[in-house]
Amino acid sequence: MPYTRYDPDIHDGLLSHYADAQAALVRIEERRRLSPVRRPWKIRCFIAERQALAWIDATSIDADAFTVDGRGRVSGASFDLTHWRQAVGAPITLDTLRDDNVGLLDWLGVQDVPANADPWTPFGVPLADVRQRVAQWQAEAAALPPSPPLLHAARIALAWRRQSPIGRGDAVASFLIGDRYGPGRWDASFGGLAALGFQTGAAAWKIADRAQFDRLWLRAIAVGAHNHLDQEIRLRTYAGRAAAYIASRRRPGRLKDVLMLAMSRPAISSRLVADQLGLTSAGAIKLLGIATDAGLLLERSGQSSYRSYTIPVSHAPRTAASPDPLIDPDIADFWSRD
C-alpha cells in the first residue's frame, strides 16, 4: 500500500521494523505462489495461527483437534473455547470494519445475550450496547492520524483492546481486526500472524504504551512471518527426502499419497489413510509401516488401527533472536554519555 503523508510519530527505528515486517509478508506471498509444498504449508500455517489466537484468548487447542477435509479446509473441535473463531480466515471488507458495526459483529460471530440467561451463560453485554460501543471505536479509529497499513493496524487493535466494546474476548477480537487492516491485506495471514509473533516473542505486550505497541506489533508480524517461512523450508526439505526415497523403490504403490496426507495434517492414522485413499486397513497399515521404517513418519501412541503418525517436522515456532522492542533504544548508550 502506498504511503505519502508524513506522520511525525514515525522515526528511523520504527521504519526499520516496518520494512522488516513488510519484506517478510512479501516473501510469504511469493512462497505461497511458488513453493512445491504450498498446499500442506498453508494448512500448517492456518493451524499455527489458530493456536496462537487461542493463546491470546487465554485458552489452548491441540493441533490434533483440527480436522482437514479433502479440499484442504481446516476445522476445529466443538469443545474449542476460543472466542470469535469463525472469523479466522474469513473475508471482510475494510469498509465493513470502518463503518458497519452490524457487519463487523456478524463477522466475529457475536450473539446477543439471552434475556433468560442461566448461571452457566458467559457474561456479556446486550447486543444493542455492543453495537453502540463498536460505533464509538469506529469513530475513534477514524480520528487516528493517517499511517501505513501495518502501523495503523497496530493502533486500531490497541484502541479496540483498551475500549473492550464486546465485554468478552476483546483481546483476540483486536488481533483479528488489526490483522485485516494490516497483514491480512497480503496473502500472508489467516488472522493470527501477529498473534503467532507475540506468542513466540513473549514480550509484555499487554502493558505496552502506544509507541511500544507499535514496535511490538511490527516485530510480531516479522517474527510470525519468519516462523511460517522456516516451516516452509523444513517442509520442503522433508518433501525432497521423501521424493528421493519414493524414487528409489521399485514399487512405491500409494506411498506418495500417504506422505502427502501426512504433510497436510498434524497426524494421520491407518483408518484415515484407508478412508481417504480407498485402501484396505491392512494395506494402509503396511504403507505406514514402510514410511515409518524409512524415517519418513514417526509412530505415536495407540495400538493397531488407533496408532497415529506424524512427519518428523516440528510444529513448534522458534524463539525470536532479535532484541525486545520494549527496551528503550537509548538505554544502551546511557552510561557512555558525558
PDB file of N, CA, C and O in Angstrom, residues 3 16 33 43 60 71 74 100 118 135 144 163-164 172 176 189 200 225 244 246 260 263 284 300 302 305 319 326:
ATOM      1  N   TYR A   3       2.223   5.000   0.686  1.00  0.00           N
ATOM      2  CA  TYR A   3       2.051   5.932   1.795  1.00  0.00           C
ATOM      3  C   TYR A   3       2.855   7.176   1.497  1.00  0.00           C
ATOM      4  O   TYR A   3       4.054   7.117   1.269  1.00  0.00           O
ATOM      5  N   SER A  16      12.510   0.877  10.320  1.00  0.00           N
ATOM      6  CA  SER A  16      13.252  -0.380  10.177  1.00  0.00           C
ATOM      7  C   SER A  16      12.366  -1.576  10.515  1.00  0.00           C
ATOM      8  O   SER A  16      12.344  -2.581   9.794  1.00  0.00           O
ATOM      9  N   ARG A  33       2.903 -18.736  -3.827  1.00  0.00           N
ATOM     10  CA  ARG A  33       2.719 -18.968  -5.256  1.00  0.00           C
ATOM     11  C   ARG A  33       3.657 -20.035  -5.797  1.00  0.00           C
ATOM     12  O   ARG A  33       3.274 -20.802  -6.679  1.00  0.00           O
ATOM     13  N   ILE A  43      -1.914 -25.155   5.143  1.00  0.00           N
ATOM     14  CA  ILE A  43      -2.719 -25.781   6.195  1.00  0.00           C
ATOM     15  C   ILE A  43      -2.026 -25.656   7.542  1.00  0.00           C
ATOM     16  O   ILE A  43      -2.646 -25.296   8.556  1.00  0.00           O
ATOM     17  N   SER A  60      -6.419 -22.727  24.873  1.00  0.00           N
ATOM     18  CA  SER A  60      -5.491 -23.500  24.043  1.00  0.00           C
ATOM     19  C   SER A  60      -6.281 -24.526  23.241  1.00  0.00           C
ATOM     20  O   SER A  60      -7.409 -24.883  23.586  1.00  0.00           O
ATOM     21  N   ARG A  71     -10.385 -31.074   0.524  1.00  0.00           N
ATOM     22  CA  ARG A  71     -10.052 -29.838  -0.197  1.00  0.00           C
ATOM     23  C   ARG A  71      -9.068 -28.969   0.566  1.00  0.00           C
ATOM     24  O   ARG A  71      -8.787 -27.841   0.149  1.00  0.00           O
ATOM     25  N   VAL A  74      -9.687 -26.470   6.881  1.00  0.00           N
ATOM     26  CA  VAL A  74      -9.395 -26.855   8.258  1.00  0.00           C
ATOM     27  C   VAL A  74     -10.565 -26.477   9.147  1.00  0.00           C
ATOM     28  O   VAL A  74     -11.108 -25.369   9.054  1.00  0.00           O
ATOM     29  N   ASP A 100     -19.432  -0.281   9.389  1.00  0.00           N
ATOM     30  CA  ASP A 100     -20.609  -1.137   9.580  1.00  0.00           C
ATOM     31  C   ASP A 100     -20.454  -1.946  10.860  1.00  0.00           C
ATOM     32  O   ASP A 100     -19.867  -3.029  10.850  1.00  0.00           O
ATOM     33  N   ASP A 118     -28.935 -18.205  32.146  1.00  0.00           N
ATOM     34  CA  ASP A 118     -28.768 -19.019  33.348  1.00  0.00           C
ATOM     35  C   ASP A 118     -27.371 -18.798  33.905  1.00  0.00           C
ATOM     36  O   ASP A 118     -26.546 -18.105  33.297  1.00  0.00           O
ATOM     37  N   ALA A 135     -19.457   1.328  17.388  1.00  0.00           N
ATOM     38  CA  ALA A 135     -19.555   2.576  16.622  1.00  0.00           C
ATOM     39  C   ALA A 135     -18.644   3.654  17.219  1.00  0.00           C
ATOM     40  O   ALA A 135     -18.016   4.424  16.477  1.00  0.00           O
ATOM     41  N   LEU A 144      -7.839   8.644  14.166  1.00  0.00           N
ATOM     42  CA  LEU A 144      -6.401   8.406  14.302  1.00  0.00           C
ATOM     43  C   LEU A 144      -5.653   9.070  13.144  1.00  0.00           C
ATOM     44  O   LEU A 144      -6.173   9.136  12.029  1.00  0.00           O
ATOM     45  N   GLN A 163     -10.712  -0.204  24.683  1.00  0.00           N
ATOM     46  CA  GLN A 163     -12.123   0.136  24.811  1.00  0.00           C
ATOM     47  C   GLN A 163     -12.981  -1.083  25.170  1.00  0.00           C
ATOM     48  O   GLN A 163     -14.021  -0.937  25.805  1.00  0.00           O
ATOM     49  N   SER A 164     -12.549  -2.281  24.751  1.00  0.00           N
ATOM     50  CA  SER A 164     -13.248  -3.547  25.048  1.00  0.00           C
ATOM     51  C   SER A 164     -14.749  -3.438  24.799  1.00  0.00           C
ATOM     52  O   SER A 164     -15.561  -3.603  25.715  1.00  0.00           O
ATOM     53  N   VAL A 172      -8.606 -11.139  21.603  1.00  0.00           N
ATOM     54  CA  VAL A 172      -8.499 -11.862  20.329  1.00  0.00           C
ATOM     55  C   VAL A 172      -9.229 -11.115  19.222  1.00  0.00           C
ATOM     56  O   VAL A 172      -8.781 -11.111  18.068  1.00  0.00           O
ATOM     57  N   LEU A 176      -7.735 -10.007  15.494  1.00  0.00           N
ATOM     58  CA  LEU A 176      -8.398 -10.348  14.238  1.00  0.00           C
ATOM     59  C   LEU A 176      -8.676  -9.097  13.404  1.00  0.00           C
ATOM     60  O   LEU A 176      -8.462  -9.082  12.185  1.00  0.00           O
ATOM     61  N   SER A 189      -1.554 -14.023   5.807  1.00  0.00           N
ATOM     62  CA  SER A 189      -2.086 -14.237   7.146  1.00  0.00           C
ATOM     63  C   SER A 189      -3.530 -14.695   7.083  1.00  0.00           C
ATOM     64  O   SER A 189      -4.296 -14.271   6.222  1.00  0.00           O
ATOM     65  N   THR A 200       5.483 -16.222  20.118  1.00  0.00           N
ATOM     66  CA  THR A 200       6.878 -16.641  20.005  1.00  0.00           C
ATOM     67  C   THR A 200       7.817 -15.700  20.748  1.00  0.00           C
ATOM     68  O   THR A 200       8.717 -16.134  21.461  1.00  0.00           O
ATOM     69  N   ALA A 225       5.899 -14.176  10.513  1.00  0.00           N
ATOM     70  CA  ALA A 225       6.155 -14.487   9.108  1.00  0.00           C
ATOM     71  C   ALA A 225       7.395 -15.352   8.949  1.00  0.00           C
ATOM     72  O   ALA A 225       7.409 -16.307   8.160  1.00  0.00           O
ATOM     73  N   ALA A 244      13.008 -38.569  -2.862  1.00  0.00           N
ATOM     74  CA  ALA A 244      14.169 -39.398  -3.197  1.00  0.00           C
ATOM     75  C   ALA A 244      13.942 -40.846  -2.761  1.00  0.00           C
ATOM     76  O   ALA A 244      14.305 -41.788  -3.483  1.00  0.00           O
ATOM     77  N   ILE A 246      10.971 -42.378  -2.373  1.00  0.00           N
ATOM     78  CA  ILE A 246       9.942 -42.982  -3.224  1.00  0.00           C
ATOM     79  C   ILE A 246      10.536 -43.373  -4.576  1.00  0.00           C
ATOM     80  O   ILE A 246      10.242 -44.441  -5.121  1.00  0.00           O
ATOM     81  N   MET A 260       1.697 -37.371   1.340  1.00  0.00           N
ATOM     82  CA  MET A 260       1.000 -36.110   1.097  1.00  0.00           C
ATOM     83  C   MET A 260      -0.068 -35.875   2.161  1.00  0.00           C
ATOM     84  O   MET A 260      -0.239 -34.756   2.662  1.00  0.00           O
ATOM     85  N   MET A 263       1.742 -34.831   5.367  1.00  0.00           N
ATOM     86  CA  MET A 263       2.261 -33.463   5.332  1.00  0.00           C
ATOM     87  C   MET A 263       1.143 -32.438   5.543  1.00  0.00           C
ATOM     88  O   MET A 263       1.391 -31.346   6.049  1.00  0.00           O
ATOM     89  N   ALA A 284      -3.251 -49.994   4.306  1.00  0.00           N
ATOM     90  CA  ALA A 284      -2.863 -48.727   4.915  1.00  0.00           C
ATOM     91  C   ALA A 284      -1.799 -48.939   5.982  1.00  0.00           C
ATOM     92  O   ALA A 284      -0.816 -48.192   6.050  1.00  0.00           O
ATOM     93  N   ARG A 300       3.240 -42.641  16.885  1.00  0.00           N
ATOM     94  CA  ARG A 300       2.926 -42.130  18.205  1.00  0.00           C
ATOM     95  C   ARG A 300       2.094 -43.157  18.966  1.00  0.00           C
ATOM     96  O   ARG A 300       2.029 -44.317  18.595  1.00  0.00           O
ATOM     97  N   GLY A 302      -0.839 -45.405  20.816  1.00  0.00           N
ATOM     98  CA  GLY A 302      -2.002 -46.115  20.307  1.00  0.00           C
ATOM     99  C   GLY A 302      -1.653 -47.527  19.915  1.00  0.00           C
ATOM    100  O   GLY A 302      -0.478 -47.923  19.886  1.00  0.00           O
ATOM    101  N   SER A 305      -5.202 -50.171  14.791  1.00  0.00           N
ATOM    102  CA  SER A 305      -5.716 -49.128  13.899  1.00  0.00           C
ATOM    103  C   SER A 305      -5.823 -47.772  14.580  1.00  0.00           C
ATOM    104  O   SER A 305      -6.130 -46.785  13.928  1.00  0.00           O
ATOM    105  N   THR A 319      11.932 -19.341  18.779  1.00  0.00           N
ATOM    106  CA  THR A 319      12.000 -18.092  19.526  1.00  0.00           C
ATOM    107  C   THR A 319      12.752 -17.035  18.738  1.00  0.00           C
ATOM    108  O   THR A 319      13.747 -17.320  18.083  1.00  0.00           O
ATOM    109  N   LEU A 326      10.500  -3.463  23.464  1.00  0.00           N
ATOM    110  CA  LEU A 326      10.075  -2.706  24.637  1.00  0.00           C
ATOM    111  C   LEU A 326      11.252  -2.002  25.300  1.00  0.00           C
ATOM    112  O   LEU A 326      11.076  -1.060  26.058  1.00  0.00           O
TER     113      LEU A 326
END
